mmCIF file of C-alpha atoms and ligand atoms in Angstrom:
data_model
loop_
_atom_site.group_PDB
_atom_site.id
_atom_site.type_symbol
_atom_site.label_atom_id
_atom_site.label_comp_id
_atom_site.label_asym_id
_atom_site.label_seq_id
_atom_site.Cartn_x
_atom_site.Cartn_y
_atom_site.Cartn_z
ATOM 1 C CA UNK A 1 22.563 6.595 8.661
ATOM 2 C CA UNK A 2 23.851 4.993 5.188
ATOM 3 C CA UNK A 3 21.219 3.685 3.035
ATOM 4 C CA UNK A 4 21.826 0.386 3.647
ATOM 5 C CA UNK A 5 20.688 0.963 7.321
ATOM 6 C CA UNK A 6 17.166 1.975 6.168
ATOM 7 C CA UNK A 7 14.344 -0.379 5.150
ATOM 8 C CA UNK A 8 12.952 2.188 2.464
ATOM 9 C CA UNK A 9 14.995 4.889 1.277
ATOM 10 C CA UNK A 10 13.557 7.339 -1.838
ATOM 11 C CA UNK A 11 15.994 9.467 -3.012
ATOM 12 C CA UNK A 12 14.771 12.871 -4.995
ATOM 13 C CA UNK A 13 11.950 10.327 -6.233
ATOM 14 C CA UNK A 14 9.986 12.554 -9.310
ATOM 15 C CA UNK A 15 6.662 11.187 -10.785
ATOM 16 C CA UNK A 16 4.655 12.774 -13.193
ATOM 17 C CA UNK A 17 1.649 12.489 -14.819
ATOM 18 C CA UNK A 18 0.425 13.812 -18.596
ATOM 19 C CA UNK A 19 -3.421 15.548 -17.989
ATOM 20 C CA UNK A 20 -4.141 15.891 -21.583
ATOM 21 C CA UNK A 21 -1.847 18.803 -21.854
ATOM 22 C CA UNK A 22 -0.725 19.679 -18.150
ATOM 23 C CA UNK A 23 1.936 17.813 -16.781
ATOM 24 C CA UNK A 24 1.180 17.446 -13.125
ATOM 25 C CA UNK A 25 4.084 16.804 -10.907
ATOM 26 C CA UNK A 26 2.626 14.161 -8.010
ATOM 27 C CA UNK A 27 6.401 13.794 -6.755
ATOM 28 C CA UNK A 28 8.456 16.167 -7.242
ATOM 29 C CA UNK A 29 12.110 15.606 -5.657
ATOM 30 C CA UNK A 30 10.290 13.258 -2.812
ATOM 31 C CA UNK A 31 12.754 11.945 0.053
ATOM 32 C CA UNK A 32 11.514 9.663 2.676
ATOM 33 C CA UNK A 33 14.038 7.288 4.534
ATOM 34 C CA UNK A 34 12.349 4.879 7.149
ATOM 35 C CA UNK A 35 14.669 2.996 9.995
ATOM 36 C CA UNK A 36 14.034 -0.620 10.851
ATOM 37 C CA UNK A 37 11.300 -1.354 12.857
ATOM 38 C CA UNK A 38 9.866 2.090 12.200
ATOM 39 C CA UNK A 39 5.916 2.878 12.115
ATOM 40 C CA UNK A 40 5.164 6.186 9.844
ATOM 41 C CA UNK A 41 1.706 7.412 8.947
ATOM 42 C CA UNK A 42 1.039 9.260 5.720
ATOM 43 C CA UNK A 43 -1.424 12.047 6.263
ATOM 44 C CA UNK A 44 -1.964 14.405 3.115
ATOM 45 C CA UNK A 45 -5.169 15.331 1.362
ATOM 46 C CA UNK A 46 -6.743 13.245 -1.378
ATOM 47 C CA UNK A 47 -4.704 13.497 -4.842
ATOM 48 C CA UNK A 48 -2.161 14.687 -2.633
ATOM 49 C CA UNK A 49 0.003 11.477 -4.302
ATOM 50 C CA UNK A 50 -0.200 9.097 -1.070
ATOM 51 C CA UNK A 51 -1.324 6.339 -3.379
ATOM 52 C CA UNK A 52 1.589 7.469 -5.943
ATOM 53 C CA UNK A 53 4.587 7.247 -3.317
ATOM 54 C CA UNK A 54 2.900 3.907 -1.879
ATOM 55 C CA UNK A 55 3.099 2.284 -5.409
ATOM 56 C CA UNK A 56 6.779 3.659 -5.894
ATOM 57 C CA UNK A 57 7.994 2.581 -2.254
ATOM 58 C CA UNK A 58 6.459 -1.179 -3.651
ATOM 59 C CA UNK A 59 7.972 -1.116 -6.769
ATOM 60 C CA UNK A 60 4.612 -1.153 -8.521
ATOM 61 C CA UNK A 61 5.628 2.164 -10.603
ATOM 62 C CA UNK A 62 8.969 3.436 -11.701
ATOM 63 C CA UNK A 63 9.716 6.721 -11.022
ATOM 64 C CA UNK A 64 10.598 9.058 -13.610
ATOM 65 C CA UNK A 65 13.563 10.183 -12.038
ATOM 66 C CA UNK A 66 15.317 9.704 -8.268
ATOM 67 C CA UNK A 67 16.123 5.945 -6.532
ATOM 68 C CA UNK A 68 14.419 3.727 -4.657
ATOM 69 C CA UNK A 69 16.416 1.793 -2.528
ATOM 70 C CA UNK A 70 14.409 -1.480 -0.116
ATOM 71 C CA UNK A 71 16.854 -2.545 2.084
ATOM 72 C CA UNK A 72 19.766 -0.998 0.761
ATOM 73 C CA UNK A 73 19.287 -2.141 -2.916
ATOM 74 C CA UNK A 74 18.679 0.323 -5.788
ATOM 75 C CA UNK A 75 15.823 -1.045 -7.375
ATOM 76 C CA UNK A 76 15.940 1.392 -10.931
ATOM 77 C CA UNK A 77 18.236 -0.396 -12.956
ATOM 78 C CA UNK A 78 16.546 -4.147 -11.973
ATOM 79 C CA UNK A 79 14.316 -5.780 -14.206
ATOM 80 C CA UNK A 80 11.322 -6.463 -14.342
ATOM 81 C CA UNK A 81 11.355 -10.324 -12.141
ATOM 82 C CA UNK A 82 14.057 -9.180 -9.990
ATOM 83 C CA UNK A 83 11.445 -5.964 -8.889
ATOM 84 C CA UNK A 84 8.858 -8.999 -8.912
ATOM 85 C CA UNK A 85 10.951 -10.887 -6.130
ATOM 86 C CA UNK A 86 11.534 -8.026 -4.164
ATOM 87 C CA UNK A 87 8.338 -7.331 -3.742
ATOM 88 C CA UNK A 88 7.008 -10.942 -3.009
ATOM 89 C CA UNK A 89 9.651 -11.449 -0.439
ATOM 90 C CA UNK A 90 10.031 -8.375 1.078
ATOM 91 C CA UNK A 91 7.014 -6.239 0.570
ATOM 92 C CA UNK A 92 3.547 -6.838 2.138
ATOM 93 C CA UNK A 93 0.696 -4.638 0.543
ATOM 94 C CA UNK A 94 -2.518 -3.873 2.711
ATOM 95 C CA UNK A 95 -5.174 -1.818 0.378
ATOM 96 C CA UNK A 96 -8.650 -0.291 1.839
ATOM 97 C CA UNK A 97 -10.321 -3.032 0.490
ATOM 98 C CA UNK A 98 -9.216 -6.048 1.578
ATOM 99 C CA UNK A 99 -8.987 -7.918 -2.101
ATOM 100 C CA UNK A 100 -9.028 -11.447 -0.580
ATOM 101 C CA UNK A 101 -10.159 -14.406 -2.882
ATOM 102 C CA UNK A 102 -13.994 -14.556 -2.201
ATOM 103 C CA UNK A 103 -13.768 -18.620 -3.116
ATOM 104 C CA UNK A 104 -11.055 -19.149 -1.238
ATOM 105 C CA UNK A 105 -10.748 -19.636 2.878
ATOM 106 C CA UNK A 106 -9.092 -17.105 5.350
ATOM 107 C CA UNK A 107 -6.605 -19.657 5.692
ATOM 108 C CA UNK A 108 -6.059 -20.747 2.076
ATOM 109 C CA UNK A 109 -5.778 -16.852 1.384
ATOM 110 C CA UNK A 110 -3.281 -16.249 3.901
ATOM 111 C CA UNK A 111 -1.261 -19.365 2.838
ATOM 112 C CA UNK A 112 -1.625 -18.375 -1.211
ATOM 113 C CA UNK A 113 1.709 -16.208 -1.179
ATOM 114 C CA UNK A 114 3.519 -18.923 0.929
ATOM 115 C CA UNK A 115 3.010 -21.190 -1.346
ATOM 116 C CA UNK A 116 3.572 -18.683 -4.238
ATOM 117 C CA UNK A 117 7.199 -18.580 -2.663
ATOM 118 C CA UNK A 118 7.707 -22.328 -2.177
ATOM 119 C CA UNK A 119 7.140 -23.284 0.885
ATOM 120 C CA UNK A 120 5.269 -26.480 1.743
ATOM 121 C CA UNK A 121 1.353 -26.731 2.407
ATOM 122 C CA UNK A 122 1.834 -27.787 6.302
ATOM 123 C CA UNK A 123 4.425 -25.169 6.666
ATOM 124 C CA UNK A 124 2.396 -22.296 5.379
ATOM 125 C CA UNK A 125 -0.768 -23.675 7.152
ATOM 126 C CA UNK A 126 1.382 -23.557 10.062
ATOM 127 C CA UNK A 127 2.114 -20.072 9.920
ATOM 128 C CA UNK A 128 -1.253 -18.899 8.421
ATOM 129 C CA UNK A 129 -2.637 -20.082 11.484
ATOM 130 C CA UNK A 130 -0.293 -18.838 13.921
ATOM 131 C CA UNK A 131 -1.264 -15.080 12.293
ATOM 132 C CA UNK A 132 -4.751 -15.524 12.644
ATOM 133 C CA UNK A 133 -4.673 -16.895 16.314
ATOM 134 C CA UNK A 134 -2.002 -13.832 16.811
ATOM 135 C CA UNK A 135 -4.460 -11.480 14.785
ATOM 136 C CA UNK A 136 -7.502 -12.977 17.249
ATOM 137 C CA UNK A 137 -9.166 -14.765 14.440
ATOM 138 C CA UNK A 138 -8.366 -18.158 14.905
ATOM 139 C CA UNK A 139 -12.021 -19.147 14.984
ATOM 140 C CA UNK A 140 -12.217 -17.751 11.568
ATOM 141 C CA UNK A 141 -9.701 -19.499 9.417
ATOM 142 C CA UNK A 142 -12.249 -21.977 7.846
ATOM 143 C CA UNK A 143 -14.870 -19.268 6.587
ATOM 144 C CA UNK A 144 -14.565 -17.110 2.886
ATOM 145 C CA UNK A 145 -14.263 -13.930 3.137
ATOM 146 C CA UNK A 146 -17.910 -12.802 1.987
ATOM 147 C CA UNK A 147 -19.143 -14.959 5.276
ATOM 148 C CA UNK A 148 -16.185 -12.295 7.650
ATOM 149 C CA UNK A 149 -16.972 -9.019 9.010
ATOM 150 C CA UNK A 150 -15.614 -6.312 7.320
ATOM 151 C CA UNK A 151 -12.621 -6.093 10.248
ATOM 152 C CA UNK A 152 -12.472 -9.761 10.411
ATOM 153 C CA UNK A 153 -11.170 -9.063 6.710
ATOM 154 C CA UNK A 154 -9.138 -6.803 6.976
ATOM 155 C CA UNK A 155 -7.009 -8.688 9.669
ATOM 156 C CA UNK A 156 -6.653 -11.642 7.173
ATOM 157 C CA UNK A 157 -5.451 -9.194 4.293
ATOM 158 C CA UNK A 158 -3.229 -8.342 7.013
ATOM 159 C CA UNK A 159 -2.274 -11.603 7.586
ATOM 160 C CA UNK A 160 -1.533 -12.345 4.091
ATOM 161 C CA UNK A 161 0.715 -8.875 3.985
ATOM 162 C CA UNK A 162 2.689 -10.184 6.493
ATOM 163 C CA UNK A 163 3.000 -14.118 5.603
ATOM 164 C CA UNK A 164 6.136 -14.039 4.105
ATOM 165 C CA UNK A 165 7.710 -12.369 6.445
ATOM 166 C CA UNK A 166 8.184 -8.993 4.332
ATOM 167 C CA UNK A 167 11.059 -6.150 6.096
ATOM 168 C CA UNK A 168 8.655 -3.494 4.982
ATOM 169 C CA UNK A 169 4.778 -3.057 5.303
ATOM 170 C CA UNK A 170 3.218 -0.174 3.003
ATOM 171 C CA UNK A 171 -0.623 0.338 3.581
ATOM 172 C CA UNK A 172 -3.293 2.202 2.217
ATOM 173 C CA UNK A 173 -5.840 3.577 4.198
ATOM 174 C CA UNK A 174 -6.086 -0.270 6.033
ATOM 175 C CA UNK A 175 -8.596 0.927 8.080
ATOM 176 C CA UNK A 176 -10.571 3.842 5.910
ATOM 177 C CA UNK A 177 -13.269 1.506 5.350
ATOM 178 C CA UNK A 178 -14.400 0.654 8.838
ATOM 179 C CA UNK A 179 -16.342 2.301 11.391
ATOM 180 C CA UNK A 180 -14.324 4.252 14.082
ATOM 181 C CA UNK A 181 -14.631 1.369 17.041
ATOM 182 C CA UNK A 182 -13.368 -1.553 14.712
ATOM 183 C CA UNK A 183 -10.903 1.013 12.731
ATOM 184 C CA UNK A 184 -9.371 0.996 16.045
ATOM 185 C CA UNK A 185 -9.229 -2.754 16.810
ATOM 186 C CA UNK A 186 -8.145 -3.170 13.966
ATOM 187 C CA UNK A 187 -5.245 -0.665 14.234
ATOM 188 C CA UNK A 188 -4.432 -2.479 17.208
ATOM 189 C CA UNK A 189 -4.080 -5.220 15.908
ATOM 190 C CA UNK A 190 -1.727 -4.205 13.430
ATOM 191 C CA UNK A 191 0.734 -2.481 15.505
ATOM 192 C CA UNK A 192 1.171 -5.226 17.223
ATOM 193 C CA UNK A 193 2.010 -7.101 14.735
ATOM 194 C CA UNK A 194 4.154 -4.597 13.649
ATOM 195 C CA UNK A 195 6.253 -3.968 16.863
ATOM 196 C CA UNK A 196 6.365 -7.764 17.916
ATOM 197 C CA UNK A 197 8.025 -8.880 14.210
ATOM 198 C CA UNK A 198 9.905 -5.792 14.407
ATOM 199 C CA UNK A 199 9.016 -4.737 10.334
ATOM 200 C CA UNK A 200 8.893 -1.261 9.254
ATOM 201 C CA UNK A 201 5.796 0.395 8.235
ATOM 202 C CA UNK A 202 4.476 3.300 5.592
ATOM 203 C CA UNK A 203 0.520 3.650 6.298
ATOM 204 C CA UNK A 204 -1.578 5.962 4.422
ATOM 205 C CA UNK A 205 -4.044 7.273 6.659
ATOM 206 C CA UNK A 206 -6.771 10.279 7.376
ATOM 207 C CA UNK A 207 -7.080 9.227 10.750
ATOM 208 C CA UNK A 208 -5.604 11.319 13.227
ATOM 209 C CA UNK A 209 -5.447 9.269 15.836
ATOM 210 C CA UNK A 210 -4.160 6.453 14.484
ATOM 211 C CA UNK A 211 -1.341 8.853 12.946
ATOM 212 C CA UNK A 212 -0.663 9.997 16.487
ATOM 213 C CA UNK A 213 0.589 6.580 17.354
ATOM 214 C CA UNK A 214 2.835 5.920 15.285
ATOM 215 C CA UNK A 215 6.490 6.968 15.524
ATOM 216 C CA UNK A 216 6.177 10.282 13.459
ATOM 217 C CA UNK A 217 4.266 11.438 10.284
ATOM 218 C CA UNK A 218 5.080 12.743 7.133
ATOM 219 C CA UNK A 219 3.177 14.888 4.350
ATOM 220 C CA UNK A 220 3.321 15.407 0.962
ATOM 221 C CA UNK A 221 3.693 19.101 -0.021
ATOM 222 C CA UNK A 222 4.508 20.215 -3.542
ATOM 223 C CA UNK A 223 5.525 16.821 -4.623
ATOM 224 C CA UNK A 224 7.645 16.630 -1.214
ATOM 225 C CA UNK A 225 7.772 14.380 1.726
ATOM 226 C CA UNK A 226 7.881 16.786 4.636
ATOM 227 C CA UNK A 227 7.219 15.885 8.166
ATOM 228 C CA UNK A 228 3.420 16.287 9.432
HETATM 229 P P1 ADP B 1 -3.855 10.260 -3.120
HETATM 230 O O1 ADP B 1 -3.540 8.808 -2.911
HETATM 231 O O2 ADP B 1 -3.132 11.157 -2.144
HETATM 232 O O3 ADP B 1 -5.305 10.557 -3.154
HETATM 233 P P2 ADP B 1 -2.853 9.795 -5.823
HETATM 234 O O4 ADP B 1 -1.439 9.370 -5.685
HETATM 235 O O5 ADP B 1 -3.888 8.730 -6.074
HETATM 236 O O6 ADP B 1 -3.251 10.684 -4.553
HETATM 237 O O7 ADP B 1 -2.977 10.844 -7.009
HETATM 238 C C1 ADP B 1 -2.238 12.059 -7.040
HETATM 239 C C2 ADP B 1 -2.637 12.848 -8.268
HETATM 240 O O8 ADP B 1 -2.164 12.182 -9.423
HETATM 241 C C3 ADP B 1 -4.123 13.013 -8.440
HETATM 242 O O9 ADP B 1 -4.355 14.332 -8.902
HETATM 243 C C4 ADP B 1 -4.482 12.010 -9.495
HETATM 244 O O10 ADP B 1 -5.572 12.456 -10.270
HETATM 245 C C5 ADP B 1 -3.222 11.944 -10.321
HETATM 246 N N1 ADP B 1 -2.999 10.614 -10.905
HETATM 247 C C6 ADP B 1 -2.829 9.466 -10.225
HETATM 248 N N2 ADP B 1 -2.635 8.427 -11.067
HETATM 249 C C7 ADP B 1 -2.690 8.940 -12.317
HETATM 250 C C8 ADP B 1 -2.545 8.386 -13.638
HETATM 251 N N3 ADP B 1 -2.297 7.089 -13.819
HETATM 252 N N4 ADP B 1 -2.671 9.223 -14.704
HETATM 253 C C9 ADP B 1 -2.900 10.538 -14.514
HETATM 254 N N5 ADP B 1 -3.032 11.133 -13.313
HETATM 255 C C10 ADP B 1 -2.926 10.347 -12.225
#
């Protein structure tokens, strides 16, 4: 498959951090290309560098050395607001806490980014409240998020992940916050999602379950992305 067949493609990604005087080598000649539609877990010990690859894949960090290619662009040489619109438009972030605006409703949060991208307020109301009703939360959309259970948040940061209609869904621990039972709901929920818009997901998890149903997991080994 040519790059420009794969959602994500890192290519011989390297990352590397100073420790006062130890360089440690989080990724170290990293490779990880993930196919349309396709749901992979993450599953490596903590400081392994899940959170490290995650902020690469997004285009949060550069890497020191290697390519990063979302949907068949290399993202190295762009700047700074061309990374920026990548990202907004093609990149939904879900984080183990849910980092919703506590003043603001489910709705309003899911519709922030829509809006953020230019689309009107009955059009991203429109779709905010499609993903809730899809997400099973419909009820909810008029609360804040300090009045929503702490699943009932994490399907509207889920909601807002997904709002723009991103090709590529890269999650960190979504559900390591939540008891087992509504860790699974929620999981549900989320594959779904994923399968029915037909996205490609990167999910950082330490849940082996969850990992077990996705399409295949990966490690990180010596800086490496080796299958799990
Ligand atoms: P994980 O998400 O698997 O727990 P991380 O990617 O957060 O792992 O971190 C991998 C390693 O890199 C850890 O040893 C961590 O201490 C180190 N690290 C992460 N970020 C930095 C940083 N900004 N500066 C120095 N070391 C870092």
């Amino acid at each position: 498959m040519s790059t420009s067949e794969h959602v994500l493609d890192l290519r011989d990604v390297k990352r590397h951090y100073h420790q006062g005087a130890r360089t440690l080598a989080v990724l170290d000649g990293a490779d990880l290309a993930i196919r349309p539609g396709e749901m992979v877990a993450l599953v490596a010990p903590s400081g392994a560098g899940k959170s490290t690859l995650l902020h690469v894949a997004g285009l949060l960090e550069r890497p020191d050395a290697g390519e990063v290619f979302v949907g068949g662009r290399a993202c190295g040489r762009l700047n700074d607001d061309e990374r920026t619109a990548i990202r907004r438009n093609g990149i939904g972030f879900v984080y183990q806490f849910h980092h919703l605006l506590p003043e603001f409703t489910a709705l309003e949060n899911i519709m922030m980014p829509q809006l953020v991208r230019g689309l009107s307020q009955a059009e991203a109301s429109e779709r905010a409240r499609q993903l809730l009703d899809y997400l099973k939360i419909g009820h909810r959309g008029e609360h804040r998020p300090p009045e929503l259970s702490g699943g009932e948040q994490q399907r509207v940061a889920i909601a807002r992940a997904v709002a723009n209609a991103p090709v590529l869904l890269l999650a960190d621990e979504p559900t390591g916050n939540l008891d087992p039972q509504t860790a699974g709901h929620v999981f549900d929920a989320l594959d779904a999602l994923v399968r029915r818009s037909g996205l490609s997901a990167l999910i950082a998890t330490h849940n082996y379950d969850l990992a077990a149903r996705m399409d295949r997991k990966v490690t990180i080994a010596d800086g490496k992305v080796t299958a799990a």
